[in-house]
Coordinates of N, CA and C in Angstrom, one line a residue:
M1313 N -236.0 57.6 -119.7 CA -235.6 58.4 -118.5 C -236.4 57.7 -117.3
G1314 N -235.7 57.7 -116.2 CA -236.4 57.0 -115.0 C -236.6 58.0 -113.9
I1315 N -237.8 57.7 -113.2 CA -238.1 58.7 -112.0 C -238.4 57.7 -110.8
F1316 N -237.5 57.9 -109.7 CA -237.9 56.9 -108.8 C -238.0 57.6 -107.4
K1317 N -238.9 57.1 -106.5 CA -239.1 57.7 -105.2 C -239.3 56.6 -104.1
S1318 N -238.5 56.9 -103.0 CA -238.6 56.1 -101.7 C -239.1 56.9 -100.5
E1319 N -239.8 56.5 -99.9 CA -240.4 57.2 -98.7 C -239.7 56.7 -97.3
N1320 N -238.8 55.6 -97.3 CA -238.2 55.1 -96.3 C -236.7 55.0 -96.4
K1321 N -236.0 55.4 -95.4 CA -234.5 55.2 -95.4 C -234.1 54.1 -94.5
E1322 N -233.0 53.5 -94.8 CA -232.6 52.4 -93.9 C -231.2 52.6 -93.5
T1323 N -230.7 51.9 -92.4 CA -229.3 52.1 -91.9 C -228.5 51.1 -92.6
Y1324 N -227.3 51.6 -93.0 CA -226.5 50.7 -93.8 C -225.1 50.9 -93.3
L1325 N -224.2 49.8 -93.4 CA -222.8 49.9 -93.1 C -221.8 50.4 -93.9
K1326 N -221.0 51.3 -93.8 CA -219.8 51.7 -94.6 C -218.5 50.9 -94.1
V1327 N -217.8 50.3 -94.9 CA -216.6 49.5 -94.5 C -215.4 50.1 -95.3
Y1328 N -214.4 50.7 -94.6 CA -213.2 51.2 -95.2 C -211.8 50.5 -94.7
P1329 N -211.1 50.0 -95.8 CA -209.8 49.4 -95.4 C -209.1 50.4 -94.8
D1330 N -208.3 49.9 -93.6 CA -207.3 50.9 -93.0 C -206.1 49.8 -92.4
G1331 N -205.2 49.9 -93.4 CA -203.9 49.0 -93.2 C -204.5 47.5 -93.3
D1332 N -204.2 46.8 -92.1 CA -204.4 45.4 -92.1 C -205.9 45.3 -91.6
N1333 N -206.5 46.4 -91.1 CA -207.9 46.3 -90.4 C -208.9 47.1 -91.3
F1334 N -210.1 47.1 -90.7 CA -211.2 47.9 -91.4 C -211.9 48.8 -90.5
D1335 N -212.2 49.8 -91.0 CA -213.1 50.8 -90.2 C -214.5 50.7 -90.7
I1336 N -215.4 50.8 -89.6 CA -216.9 50.5 -89.9 C -217.7 51.7 -89.5
S1337 N -218.5 52.3 -90.2 CA -219.4 53.4 -89.8 C -220.8 53.1 -90.4
Q1338 N -221.6 53.9 -90.0 CA -223.0 53.7 -90.5 C -223.6 54.9 -91.0
D1339 N -224.7 54.8 -91.9 CA -225.3 55.9 -92.6 C -226.8 55.5 -92.8
N1340 N -227.4 56.5 -93.1 CA -228.8 56.3 -93.6 C -229.0 56.6 -95.4
G1341 N -229.7 55.6 -95.9 CA -229.9 55.7 -97.2 C -231.0 55.0 -97.8
I1342 N -231.1 54.9 -99.1 CA -232.2 54.3 -99.9 C -231.8 52.8 -100.1
N1343 N -232.7 51.9 -100.0 CA -232.5 50.4 -100.3 C -233.1 50.3 -101.8
I1344 N -232.3 50.1 -102.8 CA -232.9 50.1 -104.2 C -233.8 48.9 -104.3
N1345 N -233.6 47.9 -103.5 CA -234.7 46.8 -103.5 C -236.1 47.1 -103.0
K1346 N -236.1 48.3 -102.5 CA -237.4 48.6 -101.7 C -238.0 49.9 -102.2
L1347 N -237.7 50.3 -103.4 CA -238.3 51.5 -103.9 C -239.9 51.6 -104.0
D1348 N -240.4 52.6 -103.4 CA -241.7 52.7 -103.3 C -242.5 53.0 -104.6
K1349 N -242.0 53.8 -105.3 CA -242.5 54.4 -106.5 C -241.6 54.5 -107.6
G1350 N -241.8 54.0 -108.8 CA -241.0 54.1 -109.9 C -241.7 54.4 -111.1
C1351 N -240.9 55.0 -112.2 CA -241.7 55.4 -113.3 C -240.5 55.5 -114.6
I1352 N -240.6 54.9 -115.6 CA -239.8 54.7 -116.7 C -240.4 55.5 -118.0
V1353 N -240.0 56.4 -118.4 CA -240.5 57.1 -119.6 C -239.7 56.7 -120.9
F1354 N -240.5 56.0 -121.8 CA -239.7 55.5 -123.1 C -239.8 56.5 -124.0
N1355 N -238.8 56.6 -124.9 CA -238.5 57.5 -125.9 C -239.2 57.1 -127.2
T1356 N -240.6 56.9 -126.9 CA -241.5 56.5 -128.1 C -242.8 57.1 -128.1
E1357 N -243.4 57.3 -129.2 CA -244.8 57.9 -129.4 C -244.8 59.3 -128.6
R1358 N -243.9 60.1 -129.1 CA -243.8 61.5 -128.4 C -245.0 62.3 -128.8
E1359 N -245.6 62.1 -130.1 CA -246.7 62.8 -130.4 C -248.0 62.6 -129.6
N1360 N -247.9 61.4 -128.8 CA -249.1 61.0 -127.9 C -248.6 61.3 -126.5
G1361 N -247.5 61.9 -126.3 CA -247.1 62.0 -124.8 C -246.1 61.1 -124.2
Y1362 N -245.6 60.3 -125.1 CA -244.6 59.2 -124.6 C -245.4 58.0 -123.9
V1363 N -244.6 56.8 -124.1 CA -245.1 55.6 -123.3 C -244.4 55.5 -121.9
V1364 N -245.4 55.2 -120.9 CA -244.8 55.3 -119.5 C -245.2 54.0 -118.8
S1365 N -244.2 53.3 -118.1 CA -244.5 52.2 -117.4 C -244.3 52.6 -115.8
I1366 N -245.2 52.3 -115.0 CA -245.1 52.7 -113.7 C -245.3 51.7 -112.5
V1367 N -244.6 51.7 -111.4 CA -244.9 50.9 -110.2 C -245.2 51.7 -109.0
D1368 N -246.1 51.3 -108.2 CA -246.4 51.9 -107.0 C -246.8 50.9 -105.9
T1369 N -245.7 50.4 -105.1 CA -246.0 49.4 -104.2 C -246.5 49.8 -102.8
N1370 N -246.7 51.1 -102.7 CA -246.9 51.4 -101.2 C -248.0 52.6 -101.2
S1371 N -248.9 52.7 -102.1 CA -249.8 53.8 -102.0 C -251.2 53.3 -101.9
R1372 N -252.0 54.0 -101.4 CA -253.4 53.8 -101.4 C -254.3 55.1 -101.4
G1373 N -255.4 55.0 -102.0 CA -256.2 56.3 -101.9 C -255.7 57.4 -102.6
N1374 N -255.8 58.6 -101.7 CA -255.4 59.9 -102.3 C -253.8 60.0 -102.7
E1375 N -253.0 59.1 -102.0 CA -251.5 59.2 -102.2 C -251.3 58.5 -103.6
A1376 N -252.1 57.5 -103.9 CA -251.9 57.0 -105.4 C -252.5 57.8 -106.4
V1377 N -253.5 58.5 -106.2 CA -254.1 59.4 -107.0 C -253.0 60.5 -107.4
Y1378 N -252.3 61.0 -106.2 CA -251.5 62.2 -106.5 C -250.1 61.6 -107.4
W1379 N -249.7 60.5 -107.1 CA -248.6 60.0 -107.9 C -248.8 59.8 -109.3
V1380 N -250.0 59.2 -109.5 CA -250.4 59.0 -111.0 C -250.9 60.2 -111.8
D1381 N -251.8 61.0 -111.1 CA -252.6 62.1 -111.7 C -251.9 63.3 -111.7
D1382 N -251.6 63.9 -110.5 CA -251.1 65.1 -110.1 C -249.6 65.2 -110.4
F1383 N -248.7 64.3 -110.0 CA -247.3 64.4 -110.1 C -246.9 64.1 -111.7
L1384 N -247.3 62.6 -112.0 CA -246.9 62.3 -113.4 C -248.0 62.8 -114.4
A1385 N -249.0 62.9 -114.1 CA -250.1 63.4 -115.2 C -250.3 62.4 -116.1
L1386 N -250.5 61.1 -115.7 CA -250.5 60.1 -116.8 C -252.1 59.8 -117.1
R1387 N -252.3 59.2 -118.3 CA -253.5 58.8 -118.7 C -253.3 57.4 -119.3
Q1388 N -254.4 56.5 -119.1 CA -254.2 55.2 -119.5 C -254.3 55.2 -121.1
R1389 N -253.4 54.3 -121.8 CA -253.3 54.2 -123.1 C -254.7 53.5 -123.6
Q1390 N -255.1 54.1 -124.9 CA -256.4 53.6 -125.3 C -256.1 52.4 -126.3
D1391 N -255.5 51.4 -126.0 CA -255.1 50.3 -126.8 C -256.1 49.1 -126.5
S1392 N -255.9 48.0 -127.2 CA -256.7 46.8 -127.2 C -256.5 46.2 -125.8
Y1393 N -255.5 46.3 -125.1 CA -255.1 45.8 -123.8 C -256.0 46.4 -122.9
H1394 N -255.8 47.8 -122.7 CA -256.5 48.5 -121.7 C -258.0 48.5 -121.8
K1395 N -258.4 48.4 -123.3 CA -260.0 48.5 -123.5 C -260.4 47.3 -123.1
T1396 N -259.8 46.0 -123.2 CA -260.4 44.8 -122.6 C -260.3 44.6 -121.2
E1397 N -259.3 45.4 -120.6 CA -259.2 45.2 -119.2 C -260.3 46.1 -118.6
G1398 N -260.5 47.4 -119.2 CA -261.6 48.2 -118.7 C -263.0 47.6 -118.9
M1399 N -263.2 46.9 -120.1 CA -264.6 46.3 -120.3 C -264.7 45.2 -119.3
L1400 N -263.8 44.4 -118.9 CA -263.9 43.3 -118.0 C -264.2 43.9 -116.7
D1401 N -263.6 44.9 -116.2 CA -263.9 45.6 -115.0 C -265.4 46.2 -115.0
L1402 N -265.6 46.7 -116.1 CA -266.9 47.4 -116.2 C -268.1 46.2 -116.0
C1403 N -268.0 45.2 -116.7 CA -269.0 44.1 -116.6 C -268.8 43.4 -115.2
R1404 N -267.8 43.4 -114.6 CA -267.7 42.9 -113.1 C -268.4 43.8 -112.3
K1405 N -268.3 45.1 -112.2 CA -268.9 46.0 -111.5 C -270.5 46.1 -111.8
F1406 N -270.8 46.0 -112.9 CA -272.3 45.9 -113.5 C -273.0 44.8 -112.8
V1407 N -272.4 43.7 -112.8 CA -273.1 42.5 -112.2 C -273.0 42.5 -110.8
R1408 N -271.9 42.9 -110.1 CA -271.6 42.7 -108.8 C -272.2 43.9 -108.0
D1409 N -272.2 45.1 -108.6 CA -272.5 46.3 -107.8 C -274.0 46.7 -108.3
F1410 N -274.2 46.9 -109.5 CA -275.4 47.8 -110.0 C -276.5 46.8 -110.1
M1411 N -276.5 45.6 -110.7 CA -277.6 44.8 -110.8 C -278.4 44.5 -109.4
P1412 N -277.6 44.1 -108.3 CA -278.4 43.8 -107.0 C -279.2 45.0 -106.5
Q1413 N -278.8 46.1 -106.9 CA -279.5 47.3 -106.5 C -280.6 47.6 -107.2
E1414 N -280.6 47.1 -108.4 CA -281.9 47.5 -109.4 C -282.9 46.1 -109.3
Y1415 N -282.3 45.0 -109.2 CA -283.1 43.7 -109.2 C -283.0 42.8 -108.0
E1416 N -284.2 42.2 -107.9 CA -284.0 41.1 -106.8 C -283.2 39.8 -107.3
M1417 N -282.1 39.6 -106.7 CA -281.3 38.6 -107.2 C -280.5 38.1 -106.3
T1418 N -280.2 36.7 -106.5 CA -279.3 35.9 -105.4 C -277.8 35.9 -106.0
K1419 N -276.9 35.4 -105.0 CA -275.6 35.3 -105.5 C -275.6 34.2 -106.7
A1420 N -276.5 33.3 -106.7 CA -276.5 32.4 -107.7 C -276.7 32.9 -108.9
D1421 N -277.8 33.9 -109.0 CA -278.1 34.7 -110.2 C -277.0 35.4 -110.7
Q1422 N -276.1 36.1 -109.8 CA -275.0 36.8 -110.2 C -273.9 36.0 -110.9
A1423 N -273.8 34.6 -110.3 CA -272.8 33.7 -110.8 C -273.1 33.4 -112.2
E1424 N -274.6 33.2 -112.6 CA -275.0 32.9 -113.8 C -274.5 34.2 -114.8
Y1425 N -274.6 35.3 -114.4 CA -274.3 36.5 -115.3 C -272.7 36.6 -115.5
F1426 N -271.8 36.1 -114.4 CA -270.5 36.2 -114.4 C -270.1 35.0 -115.4
N1427 N -270.7 34.0 -115.3 CA -270.4 32.9 -116.3 C -270.7 33.2 -117.6
R1428 N -271.8 34.0 -118.0 CA -272.2 34.3 -119.3 C -271.2 35.2 -119.9
S1429 N -271.0 36.2 -118.9 CA -269.9 37.2 -119.4 C -268.6 36.8 -119.6
S1430 N -268.0 35.9 -118.9 CA -266.8 35.2 -119.1 C -266.8 34.4 -120.2
D1431 N -267.7 33.6 -120.6 CA -267.9 32.9 -121.7 C -268.0 33.7 -123.0
F1432 N -268.5 34.8 -123.0 CA -268.5 35.8 -124.1 C -267.2 36.2 -124.4
F1433 N -266.4 36.6 -123.4 CA -265.0 37.2 -123.7 C -264.2 36.0 -124.2
K1434 N -264.4 34.9 -123.8 CA -263.6 33.8 -124.3 C -264.0 33.3 -125.7
E1435 N -265.2 33.4 -126.0 CA -265.6 32.9 -127.3 C -265.6 33.7 -128.5
N1436 N -265.4 35.1 -128.1 CA -265.2 36.1 -129.1 C -264.0 36.8 -129.3
K1437 N -263.5 37.2 -130.3 CA -262.4 37.8 -130.8 C -262.6 39.4 -130.7
N1438 N -263.9 39.9 -131.0 CA -264.1 41.2 -130.9 C -265.2 41.3 -129.7
F1439 N -265.1 42.5 -129.0 CA -266.1 42.9 -128.3 C -267.0 43.9 -128.9
N1440 N -268.4 43.6 -128.9 CA -269.3 44.5 -129.4 C -270.4 44.7 -128.6
T1441 N -270.7 46.0 -128.1 CA -271.7 46.2 -127.0 C -272.9 45.8 -127.3
D1442 N -273.5 45.8 -128.4 CA -274.9 45.3 -128.7 C -275.0 43.9 -128.8
N1443 N -273.8 43.2 -129.3 CA -273.8 41.8 -129.4 C -273.6 41.1 -127.8
F1444 N -272.8 41.8 -127.1 CA -272.7 41.4 -125.7 C -274.1 41.6 -124.9
A1445 N -274.7 42.7 -125.2 CA -276.2 42.9 -124.5 C -277.1 41.7 -124.9
Q1446 N -277.0 41.4 -126.2 CA -278.0 40.6 -126.6 C -277.8 39.0 -126.1
K1447 N -276.6 38.8 -126.1 CA -276.3 37.4 -125.7 C -276.2 37.2 -124.2
V1448 N -275.8 38.1 -123.6 CA -275.5 37.9 -122.0 C -276.8 38.4 -121.2
L1449 N -277.1 39.5 -121.7 CA -278.0 40.3 -120.7 C -279.5 39.8 -121.2
E1450 N -279.7 39.8 -122.4 CA -281.2 39.2 -123.0 C -282.2 40.3 -122.7
D1451 N -282.6 40.7 -121.5 CA -283.7 41.5 -121.0 C -283.3 42.9 -121.7
D1452 N -284.5 43.5 -122.4 CA -284.2 44.8 -122.9 C -284.0 45.9 -122.0
D1453 N -284.7 45.8 -120.9 CA -284.4 46.9 -119.8 C -283.1 46.9 -119.4
L1454 N -282.7 45.6 -119.0 CA -281.3 45.4 -118.5 C -280.2 46.0 -119.6
K1455 N -280.7 45.7 -120.9 CA -279.6 46.2 -122.0 C -279.4 47.6 -121.9
D1456 N -280.4 48.3 -121.8 CA -280.5 49.8 -121.7 C -279.7 50.4 -120.6
K1457 N -280.0 49.6 -119.3 CA -279.3 49.9 -118.2 C -277.8 49.8 -118.3
F1458 N -277.4 48.7 -118.9 CA -275.9 48.4 -119.2 C -275.3 49.6 -120.1
I1459 N -276.1 50.0 -121.2 CA -275.4 51.0 -122.0 C -275.2 52.2 -121.2
D1460 N -276.3 52.6 -120.3 CA -276.1 53.9 -119.5 C -275.0 53.5 -118.6
F1461 N -274.9 52.6 -117.9 CA -273.8 52.3 -116.8 C -272.5 52.3 -117.5
K1462 N -272.4 52.0 -118.7 CA -271.1 52.1 -119.5 C -270.7 53.5 -119.8
G1463 N -271.7 54.3 -120.1 CA -271.5 55.9 -120.3 C -270.9 56.4 -119.0
K1464 N -271.6 56.1 -117.9 CA -271.1 56.7 -116.6 C -269.7 56.2 -116.2
Y1465 N -269.4 54.9 -116.4 CA -268.2 54.5 -116.1 C -267.0 55.0 -116.9
E1466 N -267.3 55.2 -118.2 CA -266.3 55.9 -119.0 C -266.0 57.2 -118.7
Q1467 N -267.1 58.2 -118.2 CA -266.9 59.4 -117.9 C -266.3 59.6 -116.5
E1468 N -266.6 58.7 -115.5 CA -265.9 58.7 -114.2 C -264.3 58.5 -114.2
R1469 N -263.9 57.7 -115.3 CA -262.5 57.1 -115.4 C -261.9 57.7 -116.5
E1470 N -262.6 58.6 -117.2 CA -262.0 59.3 -118.4 C -261.5 58.4 -119.4
L1471 N -262.4 57.3 -119.7 CA -262.0 56.2 -120.6 C -262.9 56.4 -122.0
D1472 N -262.3 55.8 -123.0 CA -263.2 55.7 -124.1 C -263.2 54.3 -124.6
L1473 N -264.2 53.6 -124.0 CA -264.3 52.1 -124.4 C -265.0 51.9 -125.6
D1474 N -264.6 51.8 -126.8 CA -265.3 51.7 -128.0 C -266.5 50.7 -128.0
D1475 N -267.6 50.8 -128.8 CA -268.6 49.9 -128.7 C -268.1 48.5 -129.6
D1476 N -267.1 48.6 -130.3 CA -266.7 47.5 -131.1 C -265.0 47.7 -131.2
F1477 N -264.4 46.7 -130.5 CA -263.0 46.7 -130.5 C -262.5 45.3 -130.5
I1478 N -261.1 45.0 -131.0 CA -260.5 43.7 -130.8 C -260.0 43.4 -129.3
L1479 N -260.4 42.1 -128.7 CA -260.0 41.6 -127.5 C -258.7 41.4 -127.4
D1480 N -258.0 41.6 -126.3 CA -256.7 41.2 -126.3 C -256.7 39.7 -125.4
E1481 N -256.1 39.0 -126.0 CA -256.2 37.5 -125.5 C -255.4 37.3 -124.3
N1482 N -254.4 38.1 -124.0 CA -253.7 38.1 -122.8 C -254.5 38.3 -121.7
V1483 N -255.4 39.3 -121.9 CA -256.2 39.8 -120.6 C -257.4 39.0 -120.4
V1484 N -257.9 38.4 -121.6 CA -259.0 37.6 -121.5 C -258.6 36.3 -120.9
R1485 N -257.4 35.7 -121.0 CA -257.0 34.6 -120.2 C -257.0 34.6 -118.8
K1486 N -257.0 35.9 -118.2 CA -256.9 36.2 -116.8 C -258.5 36.6 -116.4
A1487 N -259.4 36.4 -117.2 CA -260.6 36.9 -116.9 C -261.4 36.2 -115.7
S1488 N -260.7 35.2 -115.4 CA -261.4 34.5 -114.3 C -261.3 35.1 -113.0
R1489 N -260.3 36.0 -112.8 CA -260.1 36.8 -111.6 C -261.0 38.0 -111.6
Y1490 N -261.5 38.4 -112.9 CA -262.4 39.5 -112.9 C -263.9 39.1 -112.9
L1491 N -264.3 37.9 -113.2 CA -265.5 37.5 -113.4 C -265.6 36.2 -112.7
R1492 N -265.7 36.3 -111.1 CA -265.6 35.1 -110.4 C -267.0 34.7 -110.0
S1493 N -267.3 33.5 -110.3 CA -268.6 32.9 -109.9 C -268.5 32.1 -108.7
V1494 N -268.2 32.8 -107.5 CA -267.9 32.2 -106.2 C -269.0 32.8 -105.3
I1495 N -269.5 31.8 -104.4 CA -270.3 32.2 -103.4 C -269.8 31.7 -101.9
K1496 N -269.5 32.6 -101.1 CA -269.3 32.3 -99.7 C -270.3 32.3 -98.8
L1497 N -270.5 31.2 -98.0 CA -271.4 31.0 -97.0 C -270.8 31.1 -95.7
D1498 N -271.3 32.2 -95.0 CA -270.6 32.4 -93.6 C -269.1 32.2 -93.8
K1499 N -268.6 31.3 -92.8 CA -267.2 31.1 -92.9 C -267.0 29.6 -93.0
N1500 N -268.0 29.0 -93.5 CA -267.8 27.5 -93.5 C -267.8 26.8 -94.8
F1501 N -268.5 27.4 -95.9 CA -268.4 27.0 -97.3 C -268.2 27.9 -98.4
T1502 N -267.6 27.5 -99.4 CA -267.5 28.3 -100.6 C -267.9 27.6 -101.8
L1503 N -269.0 28.0 -102.6 CA -269.4 27.2 -103.8 C -268.8 27.9 -105.1
Y1504 N -268.3 27.2 -106.0 CA -267.8 27.6 -107.3 C -268.9 27.2 -108.3
I1505 N -269.7 28.0 -108.9 CA -270.7 27.8 -109.9 C -270.2 28.2 -111.3
H1506 N -270.0 27.2 -112.1 CA -269.5 27.3 -113.4 C -270.5 27.3 -114.5
G1507 N -271.9 27.1 -114.2 CA -272.8 27.0 -115.0 C -274.1 26.3 -114.4
R1508 N -275.1 26.0 -115.3 CA -276.4 25.3 -114.9 C -277.1 25.9 -113.7
R1509 N -277.6 27.2 -113.9 CA -278.2 27.9 -112.7 C -279.5 27.1 -112.4
D1510 N -280.1 26.3 -113.4 CA -281.3 25.4 -113.3 C -281.1 24.4 -112.2
R1511 N -279.7 24.1 -111.9 CA -279.5 22.8 -111.0 C -279.2 23.4 -109.6
V1512 N -279.4 24.6 -109.4 CA -279.1 25.3 -108.0 C -280.4 25.8 -107.3
E1513 N -280.8 25.3 -106.2 CA -282.0 25.6 -105.7 C -281.7 26.4 -104.2
I1514 N -282.2 27.4 -104.0 CA -282.1 28.2 -102.8 C -283.4 28.3 -101.9
G1515 N -283.3 28.0 -100.7 CA -284.3 28.0 -99.8 C -284.1 28.4 -98.4
E1516 N -285.0 28.2 -97.5 CA -284.7 28.5 -96.1 C -285.6 27.4 -95.2
D1517 N -284.9 26.9 -94.3 CA -285.4 25.8 -93.4 C -286.4 26.3 -92.2
E1518 N -287.6 25.9 -92.4 CA -288.5 26.4 -91.4 C -288.2 26.2 -89.9
K1519 N -287.6 25.2 -89.7 CA -287.3 24.9 -88.3 C -286.1 25.7 -87.6
T1520 N -285.2 25.8 -88.5 CA -284.0 26.4 -88.0 C -283.9 28.0 -88.3
G1521 N -284.5 28.3 -89.5 CA -284.5 29.6 -90.0 C -283.2 29.9 -90.7
L1522 N -282.6 28.7 -91.1 CA -281.2 28.9 -91.8 C -281.6 28.7 -93.2
K1523 N -280.7 29.4 -94.2 CA -281.0 29.4 -95.5 C -280.2 28.2 -96.1
Y1524 N -280.5 27.8 -97.3 CA -279.6 26.6 -97.8 C -279.5 26.7 -99.3
Y1525 N -278.5 26.0 -99.9 CA -278.5 25.7 -101.3 C -278.6 24.3 -101.6
K1526 N -279.5 23.9 -102.5 CA -279.6 22.5 -103.1 C -279.0 22.4 -104.3
L1527 N -278.0 21.4 -104.5 CA -277.4 21.3 -105.7 C -277.8 19.9 -106.3
Y1528 N -278.0 19.9 -107.7 CA -278.4 18.6 -108.3 C -277.3 18.5 -109.3
F1529 N -276.8 17.1 -109.3 CA -275.8 16.7 -110.1 C -275.8 15.2 -110.4
E1530 N -275.2 14.7 -111.6 CA -275.3 13.4 -112.0 C -274.3 12.5 -111.3
K1531 N -273.0 12.9 -111.2 CA -272.1 12.1 -110.4 C -271.0 13.0 -109.9
E1532 N -270.5 12.5 -108.9 CA -269.1 13.1 -108.3 C -268.0 13.1 -109.2
A1533 N -267.1 14.2 -109.3 CA -266.0 14.0 -110.3 C -264.9 13.3 -109.6

């Protein structure tokens, strides 16, 4: 079953044959190439509430919440794909948003944790919370805060991200867009740091008051 919604009407022409000529009139209707919202309900997994695929090209904020939560009353599937996607997003938010609030750290430090996280997802077939905390976070206090952050993340989004589950390889391959080790400096420079935090030095020039990054390398690629 399909449910489709369009919020914009367009003018189109109606052409009718009239003997050797044609009559032309205009009307307003919905362009099927520009549907704002769509939903296909598949006749499978009835006991779990059916499988649904949705698209929403024109919603932001409260409008998007209404379409998914209030009108369709959808809940994200608890499968390997969505658990992997959710855990990647959780890790990204923990490093990007939570850690700078709790610890004094630079963008280069953040890039290091992004790289560690990305490597963990690429090198493991299963995600295990304790294993991730041990290999990526290392510090005991940081591990505890990650566990607490995970619980709050699940509660806010009504998710159940198991402490041990199989990673979806298709999602992991796209992990670079979730865990980006990119540093933007004003509007002039962009640094991509893929590892070796020990070869990145940060300081401030006494004469100009400008901050700088010093990069150590063996040779240019």
